[in-house]
Short mmCIF file of C-alpha atoms in Angstrom, two decimals:
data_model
loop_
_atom_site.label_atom_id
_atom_site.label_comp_id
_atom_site.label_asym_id
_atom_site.label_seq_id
_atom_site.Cartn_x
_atom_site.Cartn_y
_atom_site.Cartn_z
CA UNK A 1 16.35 6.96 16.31
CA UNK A 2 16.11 3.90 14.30
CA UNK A 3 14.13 3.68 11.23
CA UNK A 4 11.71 0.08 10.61
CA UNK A 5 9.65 -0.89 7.20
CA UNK A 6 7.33 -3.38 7.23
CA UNK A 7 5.62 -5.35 5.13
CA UNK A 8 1.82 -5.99 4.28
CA UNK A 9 -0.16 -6.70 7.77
CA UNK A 10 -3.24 -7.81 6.42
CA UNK A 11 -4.23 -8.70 9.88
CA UNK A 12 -1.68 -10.97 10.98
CA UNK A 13 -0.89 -8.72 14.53
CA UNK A 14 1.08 -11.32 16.33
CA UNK A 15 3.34 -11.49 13.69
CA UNK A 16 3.96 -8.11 13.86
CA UNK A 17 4.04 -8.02 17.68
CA UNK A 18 6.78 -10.61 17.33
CA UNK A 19 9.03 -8.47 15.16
CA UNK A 20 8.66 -5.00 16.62
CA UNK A 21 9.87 -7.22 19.89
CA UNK A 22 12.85 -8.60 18.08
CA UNK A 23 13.88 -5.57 17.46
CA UNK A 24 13.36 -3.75 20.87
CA UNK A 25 10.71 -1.09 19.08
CA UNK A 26 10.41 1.86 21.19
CA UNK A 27 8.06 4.51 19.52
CA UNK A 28 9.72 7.40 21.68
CA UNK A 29 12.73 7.17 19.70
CA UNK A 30 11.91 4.91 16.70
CA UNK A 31 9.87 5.06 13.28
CA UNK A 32 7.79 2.37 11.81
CA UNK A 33 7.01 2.74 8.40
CA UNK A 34 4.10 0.06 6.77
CA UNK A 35 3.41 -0.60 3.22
CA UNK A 36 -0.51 -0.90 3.87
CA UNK A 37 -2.98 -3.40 3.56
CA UNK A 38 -2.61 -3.31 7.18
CA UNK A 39 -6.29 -5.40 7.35
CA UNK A 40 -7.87 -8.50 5.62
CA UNK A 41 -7.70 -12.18 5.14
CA UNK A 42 -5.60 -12.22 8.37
CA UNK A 43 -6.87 -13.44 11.97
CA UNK A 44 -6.88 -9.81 13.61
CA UNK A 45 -7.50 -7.36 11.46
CA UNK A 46 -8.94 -4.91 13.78
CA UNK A 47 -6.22 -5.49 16.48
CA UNK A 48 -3.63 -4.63 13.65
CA UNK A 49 -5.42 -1.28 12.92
CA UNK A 50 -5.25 -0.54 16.71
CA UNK A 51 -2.18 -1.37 17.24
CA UNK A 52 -0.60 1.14 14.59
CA UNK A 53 -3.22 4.12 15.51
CA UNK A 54 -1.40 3.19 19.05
CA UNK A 55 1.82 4.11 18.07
CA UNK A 56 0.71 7.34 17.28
CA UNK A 57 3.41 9.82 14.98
CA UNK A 58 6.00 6.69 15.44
CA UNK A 59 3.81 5.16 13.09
CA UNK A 60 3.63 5.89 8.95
CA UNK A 61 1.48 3.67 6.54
CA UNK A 62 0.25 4.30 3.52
CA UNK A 63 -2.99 3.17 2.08
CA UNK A 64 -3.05 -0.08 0.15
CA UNK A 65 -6.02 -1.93 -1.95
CA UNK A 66 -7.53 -3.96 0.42
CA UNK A 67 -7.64 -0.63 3.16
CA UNK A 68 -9.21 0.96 0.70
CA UNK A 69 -12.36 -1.83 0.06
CA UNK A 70 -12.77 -1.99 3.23
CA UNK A 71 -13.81 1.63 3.27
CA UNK A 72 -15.81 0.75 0.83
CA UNK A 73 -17.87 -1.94 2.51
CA UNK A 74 -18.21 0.32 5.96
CA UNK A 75 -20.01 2.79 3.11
CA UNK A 76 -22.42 0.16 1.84
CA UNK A 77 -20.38 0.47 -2.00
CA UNK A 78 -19.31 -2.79 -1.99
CA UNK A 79 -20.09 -5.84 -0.19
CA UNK A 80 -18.04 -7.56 2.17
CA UNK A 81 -16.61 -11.07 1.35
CA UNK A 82 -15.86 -14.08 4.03
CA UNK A 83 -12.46 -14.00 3.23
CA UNK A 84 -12.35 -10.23 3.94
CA UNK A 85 -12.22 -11.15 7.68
CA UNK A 86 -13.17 -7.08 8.68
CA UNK A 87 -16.50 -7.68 10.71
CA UNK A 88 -14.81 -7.12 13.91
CA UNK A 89 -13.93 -3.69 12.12
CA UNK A 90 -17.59 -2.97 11.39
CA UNK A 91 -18.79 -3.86 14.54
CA UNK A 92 -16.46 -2.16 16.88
CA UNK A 93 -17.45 0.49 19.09
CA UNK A 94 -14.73 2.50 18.03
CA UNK A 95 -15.31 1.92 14.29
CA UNK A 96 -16.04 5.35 13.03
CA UNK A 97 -12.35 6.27 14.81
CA UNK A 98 -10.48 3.52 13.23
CA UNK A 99 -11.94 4.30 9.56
CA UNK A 100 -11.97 7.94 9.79
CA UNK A 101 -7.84 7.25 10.80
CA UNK A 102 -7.43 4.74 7.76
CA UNK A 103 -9.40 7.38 5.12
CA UNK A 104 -6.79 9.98 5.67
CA UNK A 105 -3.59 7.92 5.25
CA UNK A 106 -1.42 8.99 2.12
CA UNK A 107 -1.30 6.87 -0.49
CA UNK A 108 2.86 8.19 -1.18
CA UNK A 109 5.00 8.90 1.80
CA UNK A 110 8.40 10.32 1.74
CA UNK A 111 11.05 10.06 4.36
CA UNK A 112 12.31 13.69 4.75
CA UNK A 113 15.93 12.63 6.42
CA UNK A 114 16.48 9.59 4.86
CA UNK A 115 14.86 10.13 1.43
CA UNK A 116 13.02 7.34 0.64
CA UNK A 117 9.75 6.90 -0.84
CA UNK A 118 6.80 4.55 -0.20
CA UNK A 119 3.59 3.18 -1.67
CA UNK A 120 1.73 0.17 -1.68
CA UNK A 121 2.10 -1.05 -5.32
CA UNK A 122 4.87 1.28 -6.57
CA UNK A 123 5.07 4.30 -8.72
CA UNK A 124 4.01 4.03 -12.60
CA UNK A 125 6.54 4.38 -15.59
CA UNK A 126 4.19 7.77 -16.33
CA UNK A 127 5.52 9.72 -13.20
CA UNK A 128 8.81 10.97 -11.81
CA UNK A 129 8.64 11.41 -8.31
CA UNK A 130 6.97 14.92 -8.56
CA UNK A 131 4.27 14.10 -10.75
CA UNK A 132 3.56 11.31 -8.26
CA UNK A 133 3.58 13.48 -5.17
CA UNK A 134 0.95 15.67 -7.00
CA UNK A 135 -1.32 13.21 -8.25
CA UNK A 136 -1.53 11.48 -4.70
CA UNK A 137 -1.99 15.22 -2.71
CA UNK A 138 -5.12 15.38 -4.98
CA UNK A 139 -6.30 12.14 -4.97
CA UNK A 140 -5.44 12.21 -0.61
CA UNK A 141 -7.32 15.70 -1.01
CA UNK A 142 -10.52 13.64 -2.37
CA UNK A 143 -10.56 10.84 0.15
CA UNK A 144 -10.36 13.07 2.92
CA UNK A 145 -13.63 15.51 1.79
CA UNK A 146 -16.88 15.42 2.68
CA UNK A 147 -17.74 13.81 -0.64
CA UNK A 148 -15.59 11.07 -0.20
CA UNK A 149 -18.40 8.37 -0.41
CA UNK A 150 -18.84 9.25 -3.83
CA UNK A 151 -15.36 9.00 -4.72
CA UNK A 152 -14.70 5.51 -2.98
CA UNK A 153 -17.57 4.68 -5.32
CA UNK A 154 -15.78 5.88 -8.51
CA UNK A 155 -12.62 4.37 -7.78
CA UNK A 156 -13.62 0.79 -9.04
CA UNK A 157 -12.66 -0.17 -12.14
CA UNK A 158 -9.58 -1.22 -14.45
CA UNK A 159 -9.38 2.24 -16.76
CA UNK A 160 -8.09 4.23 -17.80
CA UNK A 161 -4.70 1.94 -17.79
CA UNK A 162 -2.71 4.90 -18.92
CA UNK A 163 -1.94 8.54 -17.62
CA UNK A 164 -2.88 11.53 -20.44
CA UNK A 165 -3.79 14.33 -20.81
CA UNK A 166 -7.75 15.16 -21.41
CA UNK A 167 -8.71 12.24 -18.61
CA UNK A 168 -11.45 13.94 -16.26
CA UNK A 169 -11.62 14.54 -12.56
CA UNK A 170 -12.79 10.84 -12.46
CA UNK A 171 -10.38 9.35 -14.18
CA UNK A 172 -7.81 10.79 -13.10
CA UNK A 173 -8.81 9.69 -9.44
CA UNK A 174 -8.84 5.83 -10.71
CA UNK A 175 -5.52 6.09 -11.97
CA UNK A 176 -4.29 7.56 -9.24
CA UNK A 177 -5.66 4.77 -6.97
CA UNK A 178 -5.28 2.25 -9.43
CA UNK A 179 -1.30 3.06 -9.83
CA UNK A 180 -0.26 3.29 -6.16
CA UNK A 181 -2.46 0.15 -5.01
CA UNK A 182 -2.93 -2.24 -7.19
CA UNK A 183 -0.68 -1.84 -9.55
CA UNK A 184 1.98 -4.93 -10.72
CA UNK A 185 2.74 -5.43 -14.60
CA UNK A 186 2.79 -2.82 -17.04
CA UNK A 187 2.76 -3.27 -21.13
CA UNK A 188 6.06 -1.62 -22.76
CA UNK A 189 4.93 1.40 -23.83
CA UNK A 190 3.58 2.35 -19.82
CA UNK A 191 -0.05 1.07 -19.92
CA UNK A 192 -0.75 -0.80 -16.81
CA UNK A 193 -2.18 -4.45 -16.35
CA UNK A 194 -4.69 -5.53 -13.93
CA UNK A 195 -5.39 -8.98 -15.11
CA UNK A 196 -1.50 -11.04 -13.54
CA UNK A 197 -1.31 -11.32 -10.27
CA UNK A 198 0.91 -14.15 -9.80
CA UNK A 199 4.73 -14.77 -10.05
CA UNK A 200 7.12 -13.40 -12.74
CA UNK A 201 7.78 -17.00 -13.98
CA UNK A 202 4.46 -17.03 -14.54
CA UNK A 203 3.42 -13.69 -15.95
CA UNK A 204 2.90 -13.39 -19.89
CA UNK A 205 6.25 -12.37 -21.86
CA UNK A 206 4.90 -8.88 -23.16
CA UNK A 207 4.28 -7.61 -19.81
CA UNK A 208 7.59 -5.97 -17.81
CA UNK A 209 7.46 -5.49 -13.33
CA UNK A 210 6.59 -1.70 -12.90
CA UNK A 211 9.77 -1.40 -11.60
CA UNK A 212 11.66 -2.22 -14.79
CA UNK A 213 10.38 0.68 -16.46
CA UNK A 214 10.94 2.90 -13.97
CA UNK A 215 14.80 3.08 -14.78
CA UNK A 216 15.06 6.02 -17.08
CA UNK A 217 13.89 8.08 -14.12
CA UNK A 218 16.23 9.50 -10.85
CA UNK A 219 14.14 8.16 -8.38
CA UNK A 220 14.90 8.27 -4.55
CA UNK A 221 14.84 5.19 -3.05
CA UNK A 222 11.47 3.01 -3.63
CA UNK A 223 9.75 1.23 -0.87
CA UNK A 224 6.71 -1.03 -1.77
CA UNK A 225 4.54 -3.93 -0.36
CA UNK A 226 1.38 -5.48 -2.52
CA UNK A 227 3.30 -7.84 -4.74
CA UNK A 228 3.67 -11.19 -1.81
CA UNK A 229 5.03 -13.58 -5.16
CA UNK A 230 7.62 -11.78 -5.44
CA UNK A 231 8.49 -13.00 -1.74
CA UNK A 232 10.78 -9.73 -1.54
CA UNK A 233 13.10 -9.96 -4.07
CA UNK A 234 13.22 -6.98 -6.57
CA UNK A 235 16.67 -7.17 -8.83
CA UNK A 236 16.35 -3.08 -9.44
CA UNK A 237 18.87 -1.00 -7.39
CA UNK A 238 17.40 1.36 -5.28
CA UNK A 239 13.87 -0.41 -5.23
CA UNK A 240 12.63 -2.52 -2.07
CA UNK A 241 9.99 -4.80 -2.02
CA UNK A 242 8.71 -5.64 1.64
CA UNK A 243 5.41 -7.94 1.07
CA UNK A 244 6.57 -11.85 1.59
CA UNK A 245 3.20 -13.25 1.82
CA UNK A 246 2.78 -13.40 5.97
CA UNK A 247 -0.78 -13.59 5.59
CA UNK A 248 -0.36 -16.66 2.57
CA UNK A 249 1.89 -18.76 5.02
CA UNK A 250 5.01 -16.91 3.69
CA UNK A 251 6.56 -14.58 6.72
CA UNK A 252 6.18 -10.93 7.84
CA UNK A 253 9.50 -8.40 6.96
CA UNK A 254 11.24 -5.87 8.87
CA UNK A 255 13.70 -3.80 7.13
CA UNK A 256 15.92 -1.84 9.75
CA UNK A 257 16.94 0.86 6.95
CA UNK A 258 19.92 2.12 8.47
CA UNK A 259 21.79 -1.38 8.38
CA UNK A 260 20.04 -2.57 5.40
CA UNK A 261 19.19 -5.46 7.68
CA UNK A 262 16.15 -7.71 7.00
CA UNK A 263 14.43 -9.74 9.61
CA UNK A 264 11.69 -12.20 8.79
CA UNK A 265 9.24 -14.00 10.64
CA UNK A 266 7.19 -17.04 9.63
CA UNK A 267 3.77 -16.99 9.77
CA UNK A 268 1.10 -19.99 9.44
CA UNK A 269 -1.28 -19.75 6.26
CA UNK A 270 -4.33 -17.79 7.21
CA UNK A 271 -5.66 -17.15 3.76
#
């Protein structure tokens, strides 16, 4: 059995047709593990959710931030944008299958053999790996209720930035979601940043990657998308960043983890 990660979809499916043919996928023997934001701003956004529901138990994502507004806009809580590119989603016949699939993917996934972790934006200075797994069971727990409406609704927002004690049910949630999907930059002392999205060259001096803090901790390996200016390159052992802007005009990445081997294909701008 071989053992794929891929980067951030975000709807570009014959990009990701092309790889899993490069490397002779076959979902009877083989895993393919996705980083999320497997919809938006790319041409075939529903085709990409399809196409990993297909794959059935061969097939491991994790939720990332755009997943999770497009849940949102199916529930009326936010409205949808053109360069969302989901109305195929919302008007497919099989749309309440595809969204009920995508509301009850993890937002932390661990590799039981192998040992890795993986979540769309990372893991914050705050947690060690347990604290993470807990705070994502009951944030998981939430999404997949019968009141999840309301808490898709209560998930918006950029605090609280930092993980305490005291912070309600509420809170709690928005951290949660906050930390594993949209998270990037984080102030010294932990707190995390919502307002730099762009590259580390670019990014104000105060502010340190996620990933930097995260070295007093004995983490298992980290697997993460979300972050496409970073084009894939993450300095910190043991930490893998998969997102190299396919959707942007950058290319779509395949990590074959037991070789360490990275294949890339380029992809046209679609956003």
């Amino acid at each position: 059995m071989a053992t794929y990660l891929i980067g951030d979809l975000q709807g570009c499916l014959t990009e990701l047709n092309q790889l899993l043919a490069e490397v002779a996928f076959n979902p009877s023997r083989d895993q393919l593990w996705l980083t999320g934001d497997l919809v938006a701003r790319g041409p075939d956004s529903l085709g990409c959710l399809r196409r990993v529901i297909s794959l059935g138990n061969a097939a491991i994502t994790v939720l990332g931030n755009h997943d999770l507004h497009l849940l949102a806009v199916a529930h009326g809580i936010r409205r949808p944008k053109a360069a969302d590119r989901v109305d195929e989603i919302l008007q497919a016949t099989d749309r309440a299958d595809l969204l009920y699939w995508l509301r009850h993917r993890p937002l932390l996934a661990e590799h039981e053999q192998h040992g890795f972790a993986m979540s769309h934006a990372g893991l914050p200075p705050r947690w060690n790996i347990a604290q993470a797994r807990t705070a994502a069971r009951q944030a998981e727990a939430e999404l997949g209720s019968t009141h999840y409406q309301e808490r898709l609704q209560q998930m918006y927002g950029n605090q609280p930035d930092d993980w305490q004690p005291g912070l309600s049910d509420t809170e709690q949630l928005r951290y949660t979601i906050n930390a594993f999907t949209r998270m990037r930059l984080c102030h010294p002392d932990g707190r995390l940043d919502f307002e730099h999205k762009a590259a580390l060259a670019d990014a104000p001096s105060a502010l340190i990657p996620w990933f930097k803090l995260r070295q007093a901790h004995r983490d298992p390996p980290l697997i993460f998308g979300h972050w496409a200016a970073l084009e894939g390159k993450c300095d910190t052992a043991g930490i893998h960043a998969l997102d190299t802007g396919c959707v942007w005009g950058g290319s779509l990445t395949i990590l074959h983890w037991e070789s360490g081997e990275r294949i890339a294909t380029p992809c046209p701008a679609y956003a």
